[in-house]
PDB file of C-alpha atoms and ligand atoms in Angstrom:
ATOM      1  CA  MET A   1     -18.966   6.955  23.451  1.00 39.00           C
ATOM      2  CA  GLY A   2     -21.640   8.950  21.630  1.00 46.00           C
ATOM      3  CA  PRO A   3     -24.955   7.502  20.556  1.00 47.00           C
ATOM      4  CA  ILE A   4     -24.001   7.593  16.932  1.00 47.00           C
ATOM      5  CA  LEU A   5     -20.890   5.764  17.294  1.00 44.00           C
ATOM      6  CA  LEU A   6     -22.325   3.298  19.760  1.00 44.00           C
ATOM      7  CA  THR A   7     -25.136   2.642  17.070  1.00 45.00           C
ATOM      8  CA  LEU A   8     -22.490   1.956  14.469  1.00 43.00           C
ATOM      9  CA  VAL A   9     -20.459  -0.352  16.689  1.00 44.00           C
ATOM     10  CA  LEU A  10     -23.638  -2.335  17.791  1.00 44.00           C
ATOM     11  CA  HIS A  11     -24.780  -2.428  14.133  1.00 47.00           C
ATOM     12  CA  SER A  12     -21.509  -3.765  13.033  1.00 45.00           C
ATOM     13  CA  ALA A  13     -21.038  -6.261  15.966  1.00 44.00           C
ATOM     14  CA  ILE A  14     -24.472  -7.870  15.952  1.00 44.00           C
ATOM     15  CA  PRO A  15     -24.191  -9.566  12.502  1.00 44.00           C
ATOM     16  CA  ALA A  16     -20.766 -10.895  13.443  1.00 45.00           C
ATOM     17  CA  LEU A  17     -21.963 -12.252  16.853  1.00 43.00           C
ATOM     18  CA  LEU A  18     -24.948 -14.050  14.986  1.00 47.00           C
ATOM     19  CA  ALA A  19     -22.668 -15.600  12.371  1.00 55.00           C
ATOM     20  CA  HIS A  20     -20.583 -16.984  15.233  1.00 63.00           C
ATOM     21  CA  ALA A  21     -23.198 -18.077  17.711  1.00 83.00           C
ATOM     22  CA  PRO A  22     -22.732 -21.772  18.350  1.00 93.00           C
ATOM     23  CA  LEU A  23     -25.239 -24.008  16.644  1.00 96.00           C
ATOM     24  CA  ARG A  24     -26.755 -26.369  19.039  1.00 97.00           C
ATOM     25  CA  VAL A  25     -26.789 -30.007  17.934  1.00 98.00           C
ATOM     26  CA  LEU A  26     -28.430 -32.675  19.962  1.00 98.00           C
ATOM     27  CA  GLY A  27     -27.123 -36.339  19.671  1.00 98.00           C
ATOM     28  CA  ILE A  28     -28.268 -39.459  21.146  1.00 98.00           C
ATOM     29  CA  GLU A  29     -25.835 -41.859  22.789  1.00 97.00           C
ATOM     30  CA  GLY A  30     -25.181 -44.819  20.536  1.00 97.00           C
ATOM     31  CA  GLN A  31     -26.614 -43.328  17.309  1.00 98.00           C
ATOM     32  CA  PRO A  32     -24.981 -41.336  14.599  1.00 98.00           C
ATOM     33  CA  VAL A  33     -24.876 -37.483  14.883  1.00 98.00           C
ATOM     34  CA  PHE A  34     -24.247 -35.010  11.934  1.00 98.00           C
ATOM     35  CA  LEU A  35     -22.550 -31.629  12.447  1.00 98.00           C
ATOM     36  CA  LYS A  36     -23.689 -29.939   9.141  1.00 97.00           C
ATOM     37  CA  VAL A  37     -21.673 -27.131   7.937  1.00 96.00           C
ATOM     38  CA  ASN A  38     -23.386 -24.414   5.985  1.00 94.00           C
ATOM     39  CA  VAL A  39     -21.130 -23.577   2.991  1.00 94.00           C
ATOM     40  CA  PRO A  40     -22.018 -20.075   1.733  1.00 93.00           C
ATOM     41  CA  PRO A  41     -23.036 -19.730  -1.936  1.00 92.00           C
ATOM     42  CA  ASP A  42     -20.125 -19.145  -4.148  1.00 92.00           C
ATOM     43  CA  PHE A  43     -17.677 -20.180  -1.443  1.00 94.00           C
ATOM     44  CA  LEU A  44     -15.551 -22.765  -3.291  1.00 94.00           C
ATOM     45  CA  VAL A  45     -14.047 -24.830  -0.277  1.00 94.00           C
ATOM     46  CA  ARG A  46     -10.354 -25.832  -0.887  1.00 94.00           C
ATOM     47  CA  ASP A  47      -9.723 -27.017   2.821  1.00 95.00           C
ATOM     48  CA  ALA A  48     -11.641 -27.853   5.734  1.00 95.00           C
ATOM     49  CA  LEU A  49     -10.660 -28.412   9.297  1.00 95.00           C
ATOM     50  CA  TRP A  50     -12.653 -29.824  12.039  1.00 96.00           C
ATOM     51  CA  ARG A  51     -11.655 -29.172  15.733  1.00 96.00           C
ATOM     52  CA  PHE A  52     -13.064 -30.361  19.039  1.00 96.00           C
ATOM     53  CA  LEU A  53     -12.297 -27.496  21.446  1.00 95.00           C
ATOM     54  CA  THR A  54     -13.348 -28.625  24.797  1.00 88.00           C
ATOM     55  CA  PRO A  55     -12.093 -29.792  27.277  1.00 82.00           C
ATOM     56  CA  ALA A  56      -8.707 -29.755  25.374  1.00 87.00           C
ATOM     57  CA  GLU A  57      -8.376 -28.702  21.690  1.00 92.00           C
ATOM     58  CA  GLU A  58      -8.130 -31.617  19.272  1.00 93.00           C
ATOM     59  CA  LEU A  59      -7.963 -31.992  15.542  1.00 94.00           C
ATOM     60  CA  VAL A  60     -10.803 -34.297  14.349  1.00 95.00           C
ATOM     61  CA  ALA A  61     -10.525 -34.394  10.602  1.00 94.00           C
ATOM     62  CA  ILE A  62      -8.988 -32.233   7.773  1.00 94.00           C
ATOM     63  CA  SER A  63      -9.577 -32.187   4.184  1.00 92.00           C
ATOM     64  CA  PHE A  64      -6.795 -30.597   2.215  1.00 90.00           C
ATOM     65  CA  LYS A  65      -7.190 -29.768  -1.586  1.00 85.00           C
ATOM     66  CA  GLY A  66     -10.005 -32.492  -1.745  1.00 77.00           C
ATOM     67  CA  THR A  67      -8.222 -35.213   0.243  1.00 82.00           C
ATOM     68  CA  ALA A  68     -10.101 -35.938   3.435  1.00 73.00           C
ATOM     69  CA  GLN A  69      -8.440 -37.693   6.383  1.00 76.00           C
ATOM     70  CA  ASN A  70      -9.187 -38.290  10.005  1.00 72.00           C
ATOM     71  CA  VAL A  71      -6.742 -37.307  12.600  1.00 75.00           C
ATOM     72  CA  TYR A  72      -5.185 -40.230  14.297  1.00 75.00           C
ATOM     73  CA  GLN A  73      -5.053 -39.185  17.823  1.00 81.00           C
ATOM     74  CA  SER A  74      -8.410 -37.585  18.245  1.00 89.00           C
ATOM     75  CA  ARG A  75     -10.986 -39.298  20.578  1.00 93.00           C
ATOM     76  CA  PHE A  76     -13.148 -39.530  17.465  1.00 94.00           C
ATOM     77  CA  TYR A  77     -10.766 -41.589  15.460  1.00 92.00           C
ATOM     78  CA  GLY A  78     -12.568 -44.587  13.932  1.00 92.00           C
ATOM     79  CA  ARG A  79     -16.003 -42.932  14.780  1.00 94.00           C
ATOM     80  CA  SER A  80     -15.763 -39.845  12.594  1.00 94.00           C
ATOM     81  CA  ARG A  81     -16.351 -39.257   8.790  1.00 93.00           C
ATOM     82  CA  LEU A  82     -15.779 -36.132   6.869  1.00 93.00           C
ATOM     83  CA  HIS A  83     -18.320 -35.971   4.077  1.00 93.00           C
ATOM     84  CA  THR A  84     -17.620 -34.609   0.623  1.00 91.00           C
ATOM     85  CA  ASN A  85     -19.934 -31.618   1.646  1.00 92.00           C
ATOM     86  CA  PHE A  86     -17.591 -31.035   4.654  1.00 94.00           C
ATOM     87  CA  SER A  87     -20.205 -32.149   7.297  1.00 95.00           C
ATOM     88  CA  LEU A  88     -18.795 -34.284  10.125  1.00 96.00           C
ATOM     89  CA  GLU A  89     -20.472 -37.480  11.134  1.00 96.00           C
ATOM     90  CA  ILE A  90     -19.732 -39.053  14.526  1.00 97.00           C
ATOM     91  CA  SER A  91     -21.034 -42.604  14.826  1.00 96.00           C
ATOM     92  CA  PRO A  92     -21.853 -43.853  17.265  1.00 97.00           C
ATOM     93  CA  ALA A  93     -22.044 -40.655  19.431  1.00 98.00           C
ATOM     94  CA  ALA A  94     -20.996 -41.123  23.132  1.00 97.00           C
ATOM     95  CA  LEU A  95     -21.862 -38.953  26.135  1.00 96.00           C
ATOM     96  CA  GLY A  96     -18.439 -37.663  26.518  1.00 95.00           C
ATOM     97  CA  ASP A  97     -18.493 -36.137  22.824  1.00 96.00           C
ATOM     98  CA  SER A  98     -20.622 -33.217  24.212  1.00 96.00           C
ATOM     99  CA  GLY A  99     -18.725 -30.017  23.678  1.00 96.00           C
ATOM    100  CA  ILE A 100     -17.691 -27.324  21.334  1.00 96.00           C
ATOM    101  CA  PHE A 101     -16.623 -28.075  17.746  1.00 97.00           C
ATOM    102  CA  SER A 102     -15.326 -25.662  15.206  1.00 97.00           C
ATOM    103  CA  ALA A 103     -15.342 -25.981  11.410  1.00 97.00           C
ATOM    104  CA  LEU A 104     -12.905 -23.882   9.462  1.00 96.00           C
ATOM    105  CA  LEU A 105     -13.471 -23.625   5.809  1.00 96.00           C
ATOM    106  CA  VAL A 106     -10.780 -22.005   3.356  1.00 95.00           C
ATOM    107  CA  ASN A 107     -11.745 -21.029  -0.241  1.00 94.00           C
ATOM    108  CA  THR A 108      -9.560 -21.014  -3.224  1.00 92.00           C
ATOM    109  CA  THR A 109      -8.808 -17.246  -2.606  1.00 94.00           C
ATOM    110  CA  GLY A 110      -7.899 -17.857   0.887  1.00 93.00           C
ATOM    111  CA  GLU A 111     -10.961 -16.548   2.642  1.00 95.00           C
ATOM    112  CA  ILE A 112     -11.964 -18.269   5.964  1.00 96.00           C
ATOM    113  CA  GLU A 113     -15.433 -19.230   7.040  1.00 95.00           C
ATOM    114  CA  LYS A 114     -15.761 -20.310  10.651  1.00 96.00           C
ATOM    115  CA  GLN A 115     -18.582 -22.258  12.114  1.00 96.00           C
ATOM    116  CA  ILE A 116     -18.944 -23.290  15.757  1.00 97.00           C
ATOM    117  CA  PHE A 117     -21.210 -26.243  16.975  1.00 97.00           C
ATOM    118  CA  HIS A 118     -22.245 -27.038  20.612  1.00 97.00           C
ATOM    119  CA  LEU A 119     -22.936 -30.763  20.590  1.00 97.00           C
ATOM    120  CA  GLU A 120     -24.945 -32.258  23.505  1.00 98.00           C
ATOM    121  CA  VAL A 121     -25.310 -36.033  23.652  1.00 98.00           C
ATOM    122  CA  TYR A 122     -27.889 -37.600  25.785  1.00 98.00           C
ATOM    123  CA  ASP A 123     -28.919 -41.028  26.862  1.00 98.00           C
ATOM    124  CA  VAL A 124     -32.868 -41.492  26.057  1.00 97.00           C
ATOM    125  CA  VAL A 125     -35.012 -41.959  29.028  1.00 97.00           C
ATOM    126  CA  SER A 126     -36.595 -45.353  29.658  1.00 96.00           C
ATOM    127  CA  THR A 127     -40.239 -45.702  31.052  1.00 95.00           C
ATOM    128  CA  PRO A 128     -40.206 -44.648  34.711  1.00 95.00           C
ATOM    129  CA  THR A 129     -41.934 -46.684  37.561  1.00 94.00           C
ATOM    130  CA  ILE A 130     -43.721 -45.226  40.435  1.00 92.00           C
ATOM    131  CA  HIS A 131     -43.604 -46.509  43.966  1.00 88.00           C
ATOM    132  CA  VAL A 132     -46.057 -45.455  46.570  1.00 86.00           C
ATOM    133  CA  PHE A 133     -45.061 -44.955  50.260  1.00 81.00           C
ATOM    134  CA  GLY A 134     -47.546 -44.108  53.055  1.00 75.00           C
ATOM    135  CA  GLU A 135     -47.252 -41.091  55.130  1.00 65.00           C
ATOM    136  CA  GLU A 136     -45.628 -41.772  58.617  1.00 59.00           C
ATOM    137  CA  SER A 137     -48.205 -41.712  61.409  1.00 57.00           C
ATOM    138  CA  ASN A 138     -49.537 -38.320  61.700  1.00 57.00           C
ATOM    139  CA  PRO A 139     -51.879 -37.823  64.746  1.00 57.00           C
ATOM    140  CA  ASN A 140     -53.269 -34.615  63.120  1.00 59.00           C
ATOM    141  CA  ARG A 141     -54.420 -36.488  60.183  1.00 59.00           C
ATOM    142  CA  LYS A 142     -58.211 -36.262  59.382  1.00 61.00           C
ATOM    143  CA  SER A 143     -59.949 -39.522  58.972  1.00 66.00           C
ATOM    144  CA  GLY A 144     -61.184 -40.015  55.465  1.00 70.00           C
ATOM    145  CA  SER A 145     -58.000 -38.579  53.965  1.00 75.00           C
ATOM    146  CA  CYS A 146     -55.029 -40.501  52.559  1.00 79.00           C
ATOM    147  CA  GLU A 147     -51.679 -39.229  52.580  1.00 82.00           C
ATOM    148  CA  PHE A 148     -48.798 -40.588  50.701  1.00 84.00           C
ATOM    149  CA  PHE A 149     -45.543 -40.166  48.771  1.00 88.00           C
ATOM    150  CA  LEU A 150     -45.268 -41.172  45.042  1.00 90.00           C
ATOM    151  CA  ALA A 151     -41.582 -41.638  44.046  1.00 93.00           C
ATOM    152  CA  CYS A 152     -40.804 -41.788  40.287  1.00 95.00           C
ATOM    153  CA  ALA A 153     -37.669 -43.140  38.836  1.00 94.00           C
ATOM    154  CA  ALA A 154     -36.403 -44.044  35.242  1.00 95.00           C
ATOM    155  CA  SER A 155     -33.462 -46.284  35.138  1.00 94.00           C
ATOM    156  CA  ARG A 156     -31.987 -44.729  32.031  1.00 96.00           C
ATOM    157  CA  GLY A 157     -31.663 -41.178  30.692  1.00 97.00           C
ATOM    158  CA  THR A 158     -29.173 -38.400  31.380  1.00 97.00           C
ATOM    159  CA  ASN A 159     -29.976 -34.819  32.444  1.00 96.00           C
ATOM    160  CA  VAL A 160     -33.503 -35.682  33.046  1.00 97.00           C
ATOM    161  CA  THR A 161     -36.282 -33.575  34.724  1.00 96.00           C
ATOM    162  CA  TYR A 162     -39.378 -35.076  36.447  1.00 95.00           C
ATOM    163  CA  SER A 163     -42.875 -33.618  36.527  1.00 93.00           C
ATOM    164  CA  TRP A 164     -46.265 -34.670  37.792  1.00 93.00           C
ATOM    165  CA  ALA A 165     -49.979 -34.242  36.667  1.00 90.00           C
ATOM    166  CA  GLY A 166     -53.102 -35.242  38.320  1.00 83.00           C
ATOM    167  CA  PRO A 167     -56.259 -36.586  36.760  1.00 71.00           C
ATOM    168  CA  GLY A 168     -57.147 -34.873  33.619  1.00 65.00           C
ATOM    169  CA  GLY A 169     -53.529 -33.800  33.265  1.00 65.00           C
ATOM    170  CA  GLU A 170     -53.778 -30.711  35.486  1.00 70.00           C
ATOM    171  CA  THR A 171     -50.540 -29.592  37.055  1.00 70.00           C
ATOM    172  CA  LEU A 172     -50.458 -30.145  40.885  1.00 74.00           C
ATOM    173  CA  ALA A 173     -50.025 -27.339  43.229  1.00 69.00           C
ATOM    174  CA  GLY A 174     -51.517 -25.936  46.517  1.00 73.00           C
ATOM    175  CA  GLU A 175     -51.969 -27.344  49.930  1.00 77.00           C
ATOM    176  CA  ASN A 176     -52.560 -31.021  49.017  1.00 82.00           C
ATOM    177  CA  HIS A 177     -49.656 -31.565  46.745  1.00 87.00           C
ATOM    178  CA  SER A 178     -45.863 -30.745  46.926  1.00 87.00           C
ATOM    179  CA  ALA A 179     -42.942 -31.934  44.915  1.00 88.00           C
ATOM    180  CA  LEU A 180     -39.699 -32.958  46.711  1.00 86.00           C
ATOM    181  CA  GLU A 181     -36.240 -34.159  45.565  1.00 88.00           C
ATOM    182  CA  ASN A 182     -36.186 -32.067  42.339  1.00 87.00           C
ATOM    183  CA  GLY A 183     -39.670 -33.201  41.470  1.00 90.00           C
ATOM    184  CA  GLN A 184     -38.913 -36.901  41.603  1.00 93.00           C
ATOM    185  CA  VAL A 185     -41.130 -37.433  44.776  1.00 93.00           C
ATOM    186  CA  LEU A 186     -44.689 -36.159  45.055  1.00 91.00           C
ATOM    187  CA  ARG A 187     -46.258 -35.759  48.411  1.00 88.00           C
ATOM    188  CA  ALA A 188     -50.132 -35.838  48.102  1.00 86.00           C
ATOM    189  CA  LYS A 189     -53.149 -35.864  50.288  1.00 83.00           C
ATOM    190  CA  LEU A 190     -56.373 -37.301  48.868  1.00 79.00           C
ATOM    191  CA  ASP A 191     -59.929 -36.675  50.243  1.00 76.00           C
ATOM    192  CA  LEU A 192     -61.557 -40.182  50.282  1.00 71.00           C
ATOM    193  CA  SER A 193     -65.051 -38.771  50.678  1.00 70.00           C
ATOM    194  CA  GLU A 194     -64.727 -37.593  46.962  1.00 66.00           C
ATOM    195  CA  LYS A 195     -65.061 -40.609  44.773  1.00 61.00           C
ATOM    196  CA  MET A 196     -63.199 -39.286  41.821  1.00 62.00           C
ATOM    197  CA  ALA A 197     -60.601 -40.634  39.655  1.00 63.00           C
ATOM    198  CA  SER A 198     -57.186 -40.061  41.305  1.00 78.00           C
ATOM    199  CA  ASN A 199     -54.616 -41.078  38.817  1.00 84.00           C
ATOM    200  CA  TYR A 200     -51.086 -39.450  38.894  1.00 89.00           C
ATOM    201  CA  THR A 201     -48.875 -39.299  36.061  1.00 92.00           C
ATOM    202  CA  CYS A 202     -45.085 -38.907  36.340  1.00 94.00           C
ATOM    203  CA  THR A 203     -43.187 -37.704  33.057  1.00 95.00           C
ATOM    204  CA  VAL A 204     -39.481 -38.045  32.764  1.00 97.00           C
ATOM    205  CA  THR A 205     -37.868 -35.586  30.079  1.00 97.00           C
ATOM    206  CA  ASN A 206     -34.662 -34.800  28.652  1.00 97.00           C
ATOM    207  CA  ALA A 207     -33.615 -32.881  25.579  1.00 97.00           C
ATOM    208  CA  VAL A 208     -34.013 -35.830  23.279  1.00 97.00           C
ATOM    209  CA  SER A 209     -36.932 -37.942  24.825  1.00 97.00           C
ATOM    210  CA  ALA A 210     -39.843 -38.197  27.256  1.00 97.00           C
ATOM    211  CA  LYS A 211     -41.686 -41.091  28.814  1.00 96.00           C
ATOM    212  CA  SER A 212     -44.723 -41.213  31.189  1.00 94.00           C
ATOM    213  CA  VAL A 213     -46.291 -43.824  33.490  1.00 94.00           C
ATOM    214  CA  SER A 214     -49.532 -43.342  35.519  1.00 90.00           C
ATOM    215  CA  ILE A 215     -50.712 -44.893  38.715  1.00 89.00           C
ATOM    216  CA  GLU A 216     -54.246 -44.979  40.256  1.00 84.00           C
ATOM    217  CA  VAL A 217     -54.202 -44.463  44.000  1.00 81.00           C
ATOM    218  CA  GLN A 218     -57.968 -44.139  44.997  1.00 73.00           C
ATOM    219  CA  GLU A 219     -58.573 -47.738  45.340  1.00 70.00           C
ATOM    220  CA  GLN A 220     -55.469 -48.396  47.298  1.00 67.00           C
ATOM    221  CA  CYS A 221     -56.428 -45.637  49.751  1.00 70.00           C
ATOM    222  CA  GLN A 222     -60.067 -46.893  50.191  1.00 64.00           C
ATOM    223  CA  ARG A 223     -58.758 -50.379  51.049  1.00 61.00           C
ATOM    224  CA  GLN A 224     -56.287 -49.010  53.386  1.00 57.00           C
ATOM    225  CA  SER A 225     -58.814 -46.455  54.842  1.00 50.00           C
ATOM    226  CA  GLY A 226     -57.986 -45.892  58.629  1.00 49.00           C
ATOM    227  CA  LYS A 227     -54.876 -48.084  58.419  1.00 49.00           C
ATOM    228  CA  GLN A 228     -51.442 -47.059  57.559  1.00 47.00           C
ATOM    229  CA  ILE A 229     -50.326 -47.521  53.823  1.00 48.00           C
ATOM    230  CA  SER A 230     -47.000 -48.943  53.776  1.00 44.00           C
ATOM    231  CA  TYR A 231     -45.948 -50.002  50.436  1.00 42.00           C
ATOM    232  CA  VAL A 232     -48.985 -50.032  48.184  1.00 38.00           C
ATOM    233  CA  VAL A 233     -48.033 -50.711  44.659  1.00 39.00           C
ATOM    234  CA  ALA A 234     -45.173 -52.676  43.495  1.00 35.00           C
ATOM    235  CA  ALA A 235     -43.534 -51.575  40.376  1.00 41.00           C
ATOM    236  CA  ASN A 236     -41.659 -53.844  37.891  1.00 39.00           C
ATOM    237  CA  GLU A 237     -38.406 -52.424  38.499  1.00 39.00           C
ATOM    238  CA  PRO A 238     -36.790 -51.857  41.798  1.00 39.00           C
ATOM    239  CA  PHE A 239     -36.473 -48.218  42.993  1.00 37.00           C
ATOM    240  CA  PRO A 240     -32.792 -47.255  42.967  1.00 37.00           C
ATOM    241  CA  ALA A 241     -31.527 -46.520  46.529  1.00 33.00           C
TER     242      ALA A 241
HETATM  243  C1  NAG B 301     -23.939 -33.659   3.600  1.00 95.88           C
HETATM  244  O1  NAG B 301     -23.865 -35.086   3.572  1.00 95.88           O
HETATM  245  C2  NAG B 301     -24.499 -35.881   4.530  1.00 95.88           C
HETATM  246  C3  NAG B 301     -23.945 -37.313   4.342  1.00 95.88           C
HETATM  247  O2  NAG B 301     -24.332 -37.762   2.998  1.00 95.88           O
HETATM  248  C4  NAG B 301     -25.835 -35.652   4.648  1.00 95.88           C
HETATM  249  O3  NAG B 301     -26.355 -36.297   5.703  1.00 95.88           O
HETATM  250  C5  NAG B 301     -26.020 -34.119   4.807  1.00 95.88           C
HETATM  251  O4  NAG B 301     -27.481 -33.890   4.871  1.00 95.88           O
HETATM  252  C6  NAG B 301     -25.369 -33.556   3.816  1.00 95.88           C
HETATM  253  N1  NAG B 301     -25.722 -31.878   3.755  1.00 95.88           N
HETATM  254  C7  NAG B 301     -25.292 -30.948   4.723  1.00 95.88           C
HETATM  255  C8  NAG B 301     -25.690 -29.615   4.555  1.00 95.88           C
HETATM  256  O5  NAG B 301     -24.528 -31.336   5.592  1.00 95.88           O
HETATM  257  C1  NAG B 302     -25.775 -32.945  31.877  1.00 95.88           C
HETATM  258  O1  NAG B 302     -25.325 -33.415  33.147  1.00 95.88           O
HETATM  259  C2  NAG B 302     -23.995 -33.424  33.214  1.00 95.88           C
HETATM  260  C3  NAG B 302     -23.735 -34.011  34.666  1.00 95.88           C
HETATM  261  O2  NAG B 302     -24.385 -33.490  35.659  1.00 95.88           O
HETATM  262  C4  NAG B 302     -23.245 -32.067  33.093  1.00 95.88           C
HETATM  263  O3  NAG B 302     -22.000 -32.140  33.195  1.00 95.88           O
HETATM  264  C5  NAG B 302     -23.726 -31.442  31.785  1.00 95.88           C
HETATM  265  O4  NAG B 302     -23.315 -30.203  31.596  1.00 95.88           O
HETATM  266  C6  NAG B 302     -25.203 -31.511  31.687  1.00 95.88           C
HETATM  267  N1  NAG B 302     -25.523 -31.226  30.113  1.00 95.88           N
HETATM  268  C7  NAG B 302     -26.407 -30.284  29.947  1.00 95.88           C
HETATM  269  C8  NAG B 302     -26.675 -29.936  28.367  1.00 95.88           C
HETATM  270  O5  NAG B 302     -27.113 -29.703  30.674  1.00 95.88           O
HETATM  271  C1  NAG B 303     -57.343 -30.266  49.791  1.00 95.88           C
HETATM  272  O1  NAG B 303     -58.041 -31.324  50.318  1.00 95.88           O
HETATM  273  C2  NAG B 303     -59.169 -30.847  51.137  1.00 95.88           C
HETATM  274  C3  NAG B 303     -59.840 -32.053  51.599  1.00 95.88           C
HETATM  275  O2  NAG B 303     -58.877 -33.040  52.109  1.00 95.88           O
HETATM  276  C4  NAG B 303     -60.141 -29.997  50.310  1.00 95.88           C
HETATM  277  O3  NAG B 303     -61.151 -29.637  50.959  1.00 95.88           O
HETATM  278  C5  NAG B 303     -59.488 -28.898  49.629  1.00 95.88           C
HETATM  279  O4  NAG B 303     -60.193 -28.113  48.733  1.00 95.88           O
HETATM  280  C6  NAG B 303     -58.155 -29.351  49.006  1.00 95.88           C
HETATM  281  N1  NAG B 303     -57.358 -28.232  48.435  1.00 95.88           N
HETATM  282  C7  NAG B 303     -57.072 -28.038  47.154  1.00 95.88           C
HETATM  283  C8  NAG B 303     -56.313 -26.861  46.967  1.00 95.88           C
HETATM  284  O5  NAG B 303     -57.425 -28.786  46.252  1.00 95.88           O
END
């Protein structure tokens, strides 16, 4: 293919691709979510057809010559509403509603406008708790240092990621800190001769929410100096096994 032809193909293909790139919509479990269709100017909609495409294709709602109706057998029956502006409302949204939707609009002259939506439904994260565990006996451990694990857990939230910050919010890296278990556990070594604040913050994040909790370990380390820390700080929720 010559460069001129290639340029022509790319130029004509890119607007089409952009027009059909799925629009990402975030939903929260238990709350309403709107899939807002964009009706082009001067496009006089006669019929509208909403489909859920994954995992199996289902009709969700249709509007034919101005009469809207939900389709009986869809998983959204009783939870979906086709508005007069042809947007689809799902209320309440459920985790299993995540997937691809397509809206097909037909105008009075038979032209078709198709829009694709990628709905992602998440459960919001709850405030996490941190548990502290002492390092197992380590004969090489220098006196005056405190070695421990911090385990962070949120009892609610889907598709979460965990991150840690040290005093002042700096990210933790290097020889004295390492993250384990996909970031849920932080292994840390603290120098007790440095009388500095040593609070650690765990943040749990997903696409719709974020929650943090902080813990101060210096005092615990001082008190246990020379001894083994076993289980320093009890949190108000049990750590899930
Ligand atoms: C359509 O109607 C719904 C419900 O009244 C509203 O939430 C939404 O903002 C309207 N506009 C679009 C573009 O969907
Ligand atoms: C969320 O996690 C589930 C289960 O691991 C997975 O099937 C889904 O694709 C994830 N969603 C996103 C948006 O990453
Ligand atoms: C790690 O801790 C030791 C003392 O225990 C300290 O001398 C050293 O600077 C620390 N390393 C980093 C990267 O903070």
